[in-house]
Coordinates of N, CA and C in Angstrom, one line a residue:
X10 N -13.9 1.5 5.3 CA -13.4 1.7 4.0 C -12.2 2.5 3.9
X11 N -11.4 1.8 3.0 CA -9.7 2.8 3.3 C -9.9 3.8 1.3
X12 N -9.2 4.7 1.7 CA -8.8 5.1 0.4 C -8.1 4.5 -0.3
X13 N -8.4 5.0 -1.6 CA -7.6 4.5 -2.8 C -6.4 4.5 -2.6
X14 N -5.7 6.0 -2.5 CA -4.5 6.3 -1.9 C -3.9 5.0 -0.4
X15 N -4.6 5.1 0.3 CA -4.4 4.4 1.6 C -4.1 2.8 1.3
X16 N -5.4 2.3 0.5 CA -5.3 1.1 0.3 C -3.5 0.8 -0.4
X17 N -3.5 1.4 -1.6 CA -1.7 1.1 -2.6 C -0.8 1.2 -1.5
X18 N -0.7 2.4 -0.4 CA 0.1 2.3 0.2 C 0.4 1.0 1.6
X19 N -0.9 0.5 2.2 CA -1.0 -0.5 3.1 C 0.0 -2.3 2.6
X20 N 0.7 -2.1 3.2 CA 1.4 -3.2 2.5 C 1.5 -4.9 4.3
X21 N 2.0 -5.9 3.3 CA 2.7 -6.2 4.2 C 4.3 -6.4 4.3
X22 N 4.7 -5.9 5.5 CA 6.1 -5.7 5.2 C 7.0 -6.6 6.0
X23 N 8.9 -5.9 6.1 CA 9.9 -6.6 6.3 C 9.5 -7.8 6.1
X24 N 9.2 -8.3 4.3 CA 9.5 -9.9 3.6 C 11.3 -10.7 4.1
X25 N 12.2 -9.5 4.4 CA 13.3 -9.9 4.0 C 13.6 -10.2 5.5
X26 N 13.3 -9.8 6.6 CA 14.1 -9.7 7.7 C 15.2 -9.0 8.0
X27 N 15.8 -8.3 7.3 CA 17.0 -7.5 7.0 C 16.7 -6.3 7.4
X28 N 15.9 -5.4 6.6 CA 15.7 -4.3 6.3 C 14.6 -3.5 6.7
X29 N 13.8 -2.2 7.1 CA 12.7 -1.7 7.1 C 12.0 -2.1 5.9
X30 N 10.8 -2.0 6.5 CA 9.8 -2.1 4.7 C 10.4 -0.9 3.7
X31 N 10.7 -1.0 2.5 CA 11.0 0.2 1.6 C 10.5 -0.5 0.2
X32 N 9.8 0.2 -0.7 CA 9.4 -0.3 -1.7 C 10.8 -0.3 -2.6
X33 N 11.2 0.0 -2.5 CA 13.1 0.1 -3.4 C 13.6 -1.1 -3.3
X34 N 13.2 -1.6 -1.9 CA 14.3 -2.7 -1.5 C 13.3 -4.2 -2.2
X35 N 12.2 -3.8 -2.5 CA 11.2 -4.8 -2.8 C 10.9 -5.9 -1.5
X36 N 11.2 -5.2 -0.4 CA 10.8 -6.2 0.5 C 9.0 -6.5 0.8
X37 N 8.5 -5.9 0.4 CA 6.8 -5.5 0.8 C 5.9 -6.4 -0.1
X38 N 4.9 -7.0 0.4 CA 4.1 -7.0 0.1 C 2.5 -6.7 -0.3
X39 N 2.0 -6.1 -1.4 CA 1.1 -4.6 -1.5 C -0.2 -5.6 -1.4
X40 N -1.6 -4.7 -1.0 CA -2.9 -5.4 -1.1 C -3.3 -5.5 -2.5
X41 N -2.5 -4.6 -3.3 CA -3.0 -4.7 -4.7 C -1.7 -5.6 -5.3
X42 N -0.8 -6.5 -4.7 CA -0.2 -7.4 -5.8 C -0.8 -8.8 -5.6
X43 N -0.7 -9.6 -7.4 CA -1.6 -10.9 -7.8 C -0.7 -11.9 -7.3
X44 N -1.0 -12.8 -7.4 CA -0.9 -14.3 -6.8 C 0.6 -14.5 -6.8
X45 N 0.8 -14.5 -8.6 CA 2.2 -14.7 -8.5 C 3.1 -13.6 -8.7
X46 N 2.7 -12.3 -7.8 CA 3.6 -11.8 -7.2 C 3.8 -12.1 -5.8
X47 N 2.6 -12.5 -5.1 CA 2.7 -12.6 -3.8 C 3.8 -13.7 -3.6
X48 N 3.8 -15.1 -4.5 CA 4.2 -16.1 -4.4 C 5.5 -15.7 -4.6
X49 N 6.2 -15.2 -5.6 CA 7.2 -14.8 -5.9 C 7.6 -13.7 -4.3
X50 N 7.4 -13.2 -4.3 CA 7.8 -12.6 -2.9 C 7.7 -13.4 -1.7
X51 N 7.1 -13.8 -1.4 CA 7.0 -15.3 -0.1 C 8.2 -15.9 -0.2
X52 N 8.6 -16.2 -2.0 CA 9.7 -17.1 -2.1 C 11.0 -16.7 -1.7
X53 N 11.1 -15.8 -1.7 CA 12.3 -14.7 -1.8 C 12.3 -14.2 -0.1
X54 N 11.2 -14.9 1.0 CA 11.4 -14.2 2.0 C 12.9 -15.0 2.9
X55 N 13.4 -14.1 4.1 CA 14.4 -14.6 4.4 C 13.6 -15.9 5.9
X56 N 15.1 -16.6 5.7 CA 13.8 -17.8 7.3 C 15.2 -18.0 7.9
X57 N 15.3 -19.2 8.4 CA 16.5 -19.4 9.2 C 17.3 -19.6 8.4
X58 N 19.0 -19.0 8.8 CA 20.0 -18.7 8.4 C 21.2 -19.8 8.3
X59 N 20.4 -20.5 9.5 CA 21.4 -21.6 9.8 C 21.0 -22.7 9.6
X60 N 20.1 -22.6 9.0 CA 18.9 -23.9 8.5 C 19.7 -24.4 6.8
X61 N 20.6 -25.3 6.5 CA 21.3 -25.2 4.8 C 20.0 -26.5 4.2
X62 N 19.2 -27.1 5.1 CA 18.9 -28.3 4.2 C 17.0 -28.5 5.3
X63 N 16.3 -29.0 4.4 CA 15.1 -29.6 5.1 C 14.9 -30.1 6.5
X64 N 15.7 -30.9 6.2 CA 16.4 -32.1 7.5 C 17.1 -31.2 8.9
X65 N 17.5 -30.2 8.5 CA 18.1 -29.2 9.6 C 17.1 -28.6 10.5
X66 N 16.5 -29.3 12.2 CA 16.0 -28.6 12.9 C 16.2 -27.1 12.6
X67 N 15.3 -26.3 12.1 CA 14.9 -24.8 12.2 C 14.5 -24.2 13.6
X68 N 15.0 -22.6 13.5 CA 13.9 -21.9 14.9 C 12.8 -21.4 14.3
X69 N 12.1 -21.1 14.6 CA 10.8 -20.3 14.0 C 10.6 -19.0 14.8
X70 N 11.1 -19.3 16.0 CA 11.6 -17.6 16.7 C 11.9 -17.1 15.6
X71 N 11.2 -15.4 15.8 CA 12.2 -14.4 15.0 C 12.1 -14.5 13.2
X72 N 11.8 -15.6 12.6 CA 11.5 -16.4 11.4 C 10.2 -15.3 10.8
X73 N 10.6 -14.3 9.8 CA 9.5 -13.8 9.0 C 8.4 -14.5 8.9
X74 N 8.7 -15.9 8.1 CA 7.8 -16.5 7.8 C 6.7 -17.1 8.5
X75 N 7.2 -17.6 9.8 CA 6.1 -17.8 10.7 C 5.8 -16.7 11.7
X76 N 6.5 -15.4 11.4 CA 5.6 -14.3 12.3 C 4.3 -13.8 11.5
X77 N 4.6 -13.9 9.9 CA 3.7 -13.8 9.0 C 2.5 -14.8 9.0
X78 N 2.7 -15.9 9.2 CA 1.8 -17.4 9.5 C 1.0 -16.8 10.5
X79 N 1.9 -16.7 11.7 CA 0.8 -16.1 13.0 C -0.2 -15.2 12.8
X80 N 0.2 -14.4 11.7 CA -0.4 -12.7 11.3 C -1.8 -13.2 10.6
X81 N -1.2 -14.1 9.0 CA -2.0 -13.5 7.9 C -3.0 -15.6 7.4
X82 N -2.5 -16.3 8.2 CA -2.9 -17.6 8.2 C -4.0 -17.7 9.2
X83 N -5.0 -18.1 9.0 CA -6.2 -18.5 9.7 C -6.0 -19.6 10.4
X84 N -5.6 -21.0 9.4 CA -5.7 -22.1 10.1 C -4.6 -22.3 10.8
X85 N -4.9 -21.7 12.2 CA -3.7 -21.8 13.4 C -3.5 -23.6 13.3
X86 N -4.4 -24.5 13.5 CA -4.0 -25.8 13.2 C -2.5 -26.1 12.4
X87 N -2.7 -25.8 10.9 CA -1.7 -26.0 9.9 C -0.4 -24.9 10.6
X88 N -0.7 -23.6 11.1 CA 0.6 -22.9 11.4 C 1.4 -24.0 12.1
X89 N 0.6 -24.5 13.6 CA 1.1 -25.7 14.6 C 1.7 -26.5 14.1
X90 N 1.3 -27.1 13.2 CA 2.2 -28.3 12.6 C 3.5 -27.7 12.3
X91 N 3.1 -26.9 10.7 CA 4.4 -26.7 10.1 C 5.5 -26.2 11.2
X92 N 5.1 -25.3 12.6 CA 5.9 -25.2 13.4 C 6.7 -26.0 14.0
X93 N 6.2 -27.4 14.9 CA 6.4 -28.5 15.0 C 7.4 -28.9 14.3
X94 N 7.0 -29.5 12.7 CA 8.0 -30.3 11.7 C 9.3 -28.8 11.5
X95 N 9.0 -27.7 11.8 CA 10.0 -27.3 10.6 C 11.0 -27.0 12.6
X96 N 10.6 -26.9 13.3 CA 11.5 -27.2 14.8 C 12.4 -28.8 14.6
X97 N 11.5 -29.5 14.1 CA 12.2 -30.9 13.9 C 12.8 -31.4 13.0
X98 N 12.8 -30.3 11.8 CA 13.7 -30.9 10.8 C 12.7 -31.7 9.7
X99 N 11.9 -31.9 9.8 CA 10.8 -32.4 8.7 C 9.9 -31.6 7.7
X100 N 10.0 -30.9 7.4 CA 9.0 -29.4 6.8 C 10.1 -28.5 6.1
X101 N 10.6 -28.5 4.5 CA 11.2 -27.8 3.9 C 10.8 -26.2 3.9
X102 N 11.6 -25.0 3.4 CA 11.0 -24.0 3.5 C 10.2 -23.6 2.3
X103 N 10.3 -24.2 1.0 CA 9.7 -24.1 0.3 C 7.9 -24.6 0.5
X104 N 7.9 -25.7 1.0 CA 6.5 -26.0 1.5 C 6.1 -24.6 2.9
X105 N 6.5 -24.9 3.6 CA 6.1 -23.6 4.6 C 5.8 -21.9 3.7
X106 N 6.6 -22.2 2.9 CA 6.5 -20.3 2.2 C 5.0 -20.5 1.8
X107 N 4.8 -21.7 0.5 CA 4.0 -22.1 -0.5 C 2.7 -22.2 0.5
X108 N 2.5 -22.6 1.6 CA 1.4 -22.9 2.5 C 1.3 -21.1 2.8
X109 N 1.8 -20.6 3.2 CA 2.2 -18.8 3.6 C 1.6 -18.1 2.1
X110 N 2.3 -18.6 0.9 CA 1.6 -17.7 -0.1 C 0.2 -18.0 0.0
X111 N -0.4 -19.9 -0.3 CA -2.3 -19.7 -0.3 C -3.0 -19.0 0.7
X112 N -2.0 -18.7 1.9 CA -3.2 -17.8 2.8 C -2.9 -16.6 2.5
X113 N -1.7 -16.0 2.3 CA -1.9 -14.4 2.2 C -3.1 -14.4 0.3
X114 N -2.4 -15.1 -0.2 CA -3.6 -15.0 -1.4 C -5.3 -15.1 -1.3
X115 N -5.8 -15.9 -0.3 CA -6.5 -16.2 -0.1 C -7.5 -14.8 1.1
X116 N -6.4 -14.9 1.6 CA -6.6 -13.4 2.4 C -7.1 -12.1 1.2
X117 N -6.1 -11.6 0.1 CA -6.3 -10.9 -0.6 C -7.0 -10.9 -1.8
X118 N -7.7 -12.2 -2.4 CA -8.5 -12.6 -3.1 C -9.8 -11.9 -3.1
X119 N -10.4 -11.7 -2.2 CA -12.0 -10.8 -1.9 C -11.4 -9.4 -2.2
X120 N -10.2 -8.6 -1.6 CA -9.9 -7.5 -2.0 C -9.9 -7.0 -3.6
X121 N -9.1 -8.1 -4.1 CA -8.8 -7.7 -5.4 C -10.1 -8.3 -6.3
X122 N -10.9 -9.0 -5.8 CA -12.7 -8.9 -6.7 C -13.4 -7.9 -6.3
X123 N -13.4 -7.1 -5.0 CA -13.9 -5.7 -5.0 C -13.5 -5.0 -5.9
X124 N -12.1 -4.7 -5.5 CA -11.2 -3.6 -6.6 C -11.6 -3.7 -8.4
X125 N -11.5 -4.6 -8.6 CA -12.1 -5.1 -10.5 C -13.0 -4.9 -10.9
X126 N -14.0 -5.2 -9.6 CA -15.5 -4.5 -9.6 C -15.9 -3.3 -9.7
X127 N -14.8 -2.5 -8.8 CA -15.2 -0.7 -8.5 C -14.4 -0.1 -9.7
X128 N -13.5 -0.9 -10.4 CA -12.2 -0.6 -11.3 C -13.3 -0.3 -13.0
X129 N -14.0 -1.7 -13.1 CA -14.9 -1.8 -14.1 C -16.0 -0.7 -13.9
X130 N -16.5 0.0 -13.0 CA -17.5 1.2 -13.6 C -17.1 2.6 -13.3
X131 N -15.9 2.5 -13.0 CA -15.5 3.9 -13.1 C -15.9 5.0 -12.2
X132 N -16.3 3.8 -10.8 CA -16.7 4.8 -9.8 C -15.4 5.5 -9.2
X133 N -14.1 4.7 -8.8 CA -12.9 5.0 -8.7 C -12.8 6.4 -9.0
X134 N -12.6 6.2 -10.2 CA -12.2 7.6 -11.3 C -13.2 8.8 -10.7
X135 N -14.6 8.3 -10.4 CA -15.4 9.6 -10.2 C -14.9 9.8 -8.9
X136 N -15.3 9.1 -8.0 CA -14.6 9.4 -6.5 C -13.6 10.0 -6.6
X137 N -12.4 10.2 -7.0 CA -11.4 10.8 -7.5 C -11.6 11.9 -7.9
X138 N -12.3 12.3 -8.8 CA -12.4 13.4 -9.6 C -13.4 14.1 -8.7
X139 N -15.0 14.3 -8.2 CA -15.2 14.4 -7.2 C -14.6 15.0 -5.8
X140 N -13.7 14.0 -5.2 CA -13.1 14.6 -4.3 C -11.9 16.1 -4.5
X141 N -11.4 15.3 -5.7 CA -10.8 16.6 -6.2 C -11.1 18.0 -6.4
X142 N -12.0 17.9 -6.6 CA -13.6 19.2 -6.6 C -13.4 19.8 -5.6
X143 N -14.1 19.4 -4.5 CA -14.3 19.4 -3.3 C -12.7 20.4 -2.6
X144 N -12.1 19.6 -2.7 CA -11.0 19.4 -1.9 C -9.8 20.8 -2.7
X145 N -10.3 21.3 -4.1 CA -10.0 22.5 -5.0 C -11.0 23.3 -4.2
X146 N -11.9 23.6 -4.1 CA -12.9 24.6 -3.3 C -12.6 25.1 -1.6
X147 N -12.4 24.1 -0.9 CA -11.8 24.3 0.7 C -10.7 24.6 0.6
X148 N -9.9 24.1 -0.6 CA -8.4 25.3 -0.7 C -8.9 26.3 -0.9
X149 N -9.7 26.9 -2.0 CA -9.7 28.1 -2.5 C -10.4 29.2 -1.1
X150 N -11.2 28.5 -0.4 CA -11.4 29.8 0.8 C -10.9 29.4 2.0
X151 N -9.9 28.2 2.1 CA -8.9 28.8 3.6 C -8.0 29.3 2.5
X152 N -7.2 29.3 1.1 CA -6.8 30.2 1.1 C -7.1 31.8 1.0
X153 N -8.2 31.9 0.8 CA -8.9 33.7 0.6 C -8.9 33.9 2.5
X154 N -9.6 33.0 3.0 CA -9.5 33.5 4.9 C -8.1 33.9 5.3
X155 N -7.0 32.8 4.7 CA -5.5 33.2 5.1 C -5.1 34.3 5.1
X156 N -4.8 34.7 3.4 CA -4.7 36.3 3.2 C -5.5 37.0 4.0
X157 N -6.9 37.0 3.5 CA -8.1 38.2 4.6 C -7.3 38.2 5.9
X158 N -7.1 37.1 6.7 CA -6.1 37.3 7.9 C -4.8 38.1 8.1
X159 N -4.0 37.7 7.3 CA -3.1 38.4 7.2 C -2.8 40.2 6.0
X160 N -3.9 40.5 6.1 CA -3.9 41.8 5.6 C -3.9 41.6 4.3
X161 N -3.3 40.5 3.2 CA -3.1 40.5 2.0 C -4.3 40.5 1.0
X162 N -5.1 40.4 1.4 CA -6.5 39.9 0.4 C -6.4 41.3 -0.5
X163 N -6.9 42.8 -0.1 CA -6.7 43.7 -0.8 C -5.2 43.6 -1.9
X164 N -4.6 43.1 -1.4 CA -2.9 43.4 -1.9 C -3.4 42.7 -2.9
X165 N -3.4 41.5 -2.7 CA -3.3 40.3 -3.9 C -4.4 40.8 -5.1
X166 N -5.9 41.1 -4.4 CA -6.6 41.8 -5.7 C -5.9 42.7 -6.7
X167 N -5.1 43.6 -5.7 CA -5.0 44.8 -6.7 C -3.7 43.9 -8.0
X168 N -2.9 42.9 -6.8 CA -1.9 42.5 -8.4 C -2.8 41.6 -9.3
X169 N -3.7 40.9 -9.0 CA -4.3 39.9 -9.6 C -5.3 41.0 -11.0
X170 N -5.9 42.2 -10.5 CA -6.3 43.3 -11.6 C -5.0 43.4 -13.0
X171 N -3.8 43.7 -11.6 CA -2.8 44.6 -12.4 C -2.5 43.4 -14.1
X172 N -2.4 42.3 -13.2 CA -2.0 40.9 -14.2 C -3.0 40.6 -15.0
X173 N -4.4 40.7 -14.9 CA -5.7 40.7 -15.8 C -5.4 41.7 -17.0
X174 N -5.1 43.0 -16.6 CA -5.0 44.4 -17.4 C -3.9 43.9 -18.7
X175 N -2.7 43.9 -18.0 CA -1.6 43.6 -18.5 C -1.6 42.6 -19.5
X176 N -2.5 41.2 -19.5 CA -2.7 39.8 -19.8 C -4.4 40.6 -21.6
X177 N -4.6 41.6 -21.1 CA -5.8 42.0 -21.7 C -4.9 42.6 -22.7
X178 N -4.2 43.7 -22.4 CA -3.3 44.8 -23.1 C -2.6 43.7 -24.4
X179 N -1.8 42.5 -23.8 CA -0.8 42.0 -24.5 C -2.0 41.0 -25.7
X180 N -3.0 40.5 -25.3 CA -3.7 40.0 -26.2 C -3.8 40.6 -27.5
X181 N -4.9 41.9 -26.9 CA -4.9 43.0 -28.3 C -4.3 43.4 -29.0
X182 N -2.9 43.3 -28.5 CA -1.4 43.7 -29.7 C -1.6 42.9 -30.7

């Protein structure tokens, strides 16, 4: 099980071939984006450069799109082909992307029926709030052990009095 945090951040990345993954650059693809985002980013990925028309033998070396096929596509079958025709000039990139979006969607479909599920009772939110607890309390005594270590613990009481006193005094006015 990944965290909340972990999951938003897990992407799949360099869409563009250009660039590092950077969410600025919008090259990424997130486990929490819907269909037609994914689709809309597939479309937008980069493929061969030297490829102007359908009909133009493609490489698929190096090709986002079919290192992504290899990755996120199950039916190695259908990768083979499209590799095949789009080496030969028969296989547009729009059909290759559009075959690339049903499997990464298809891939991410069970994620995001979990997610709607855990989203709708608000266990999310408690896990969240919860760990927040938790994780407020283990601060609060490795910070008290830090001080106690380094001689402050006394020190800080006496300002933390001084500021109570002072905070008491100013009320009453």
């Amino acid at each position: 099980h990944l965290s909340i945090r972990r999951q938003r951040q897990m992407c799949i990345r360099d869409s563009d071939g250009q660039a590092k993954m950077s969410k600025s650059l919008g090259n990424t693809i997130y486990l929490s984006d819907e269909p037609d985002e994914v689709r809309k980013k597939v479309r937008g990925m980069y493929t061969d450069p030297k490829r102007v028309s359908a009909d133009v033998p493609g490489t698929v070396e190096g090709n986002p799109v079919f290192i992504y096929h290899d990755a996120f596509n199950p039916n190695k079958e259908e990768v083979g082909d499209l590799k095949t025709r789009y080496r030969a000039g028969k296989v547009g990139d729009v059909e290759v992307k559009d075959k690339l979006t049903a499997a990464i969607n298809n891939l991410l479909a069970p994620m995001h029926e979990r997610r709607a599920k855990y989203e709708e009772t608000g266990l999310i939110e408690e896990i969240i709030y919860n760990g927040t607890q938790v994780a407020r309390q283990e601060t609060q005594q490795t910070l008290y052990a830090m001080k106690k270590a380094m001689g402050l613990a006394g020190v800080w009481n006496r300002i933390r009095r001084k500021v109570e006193k002072r905070q008491k005094k100013q009320a009453g006015e």
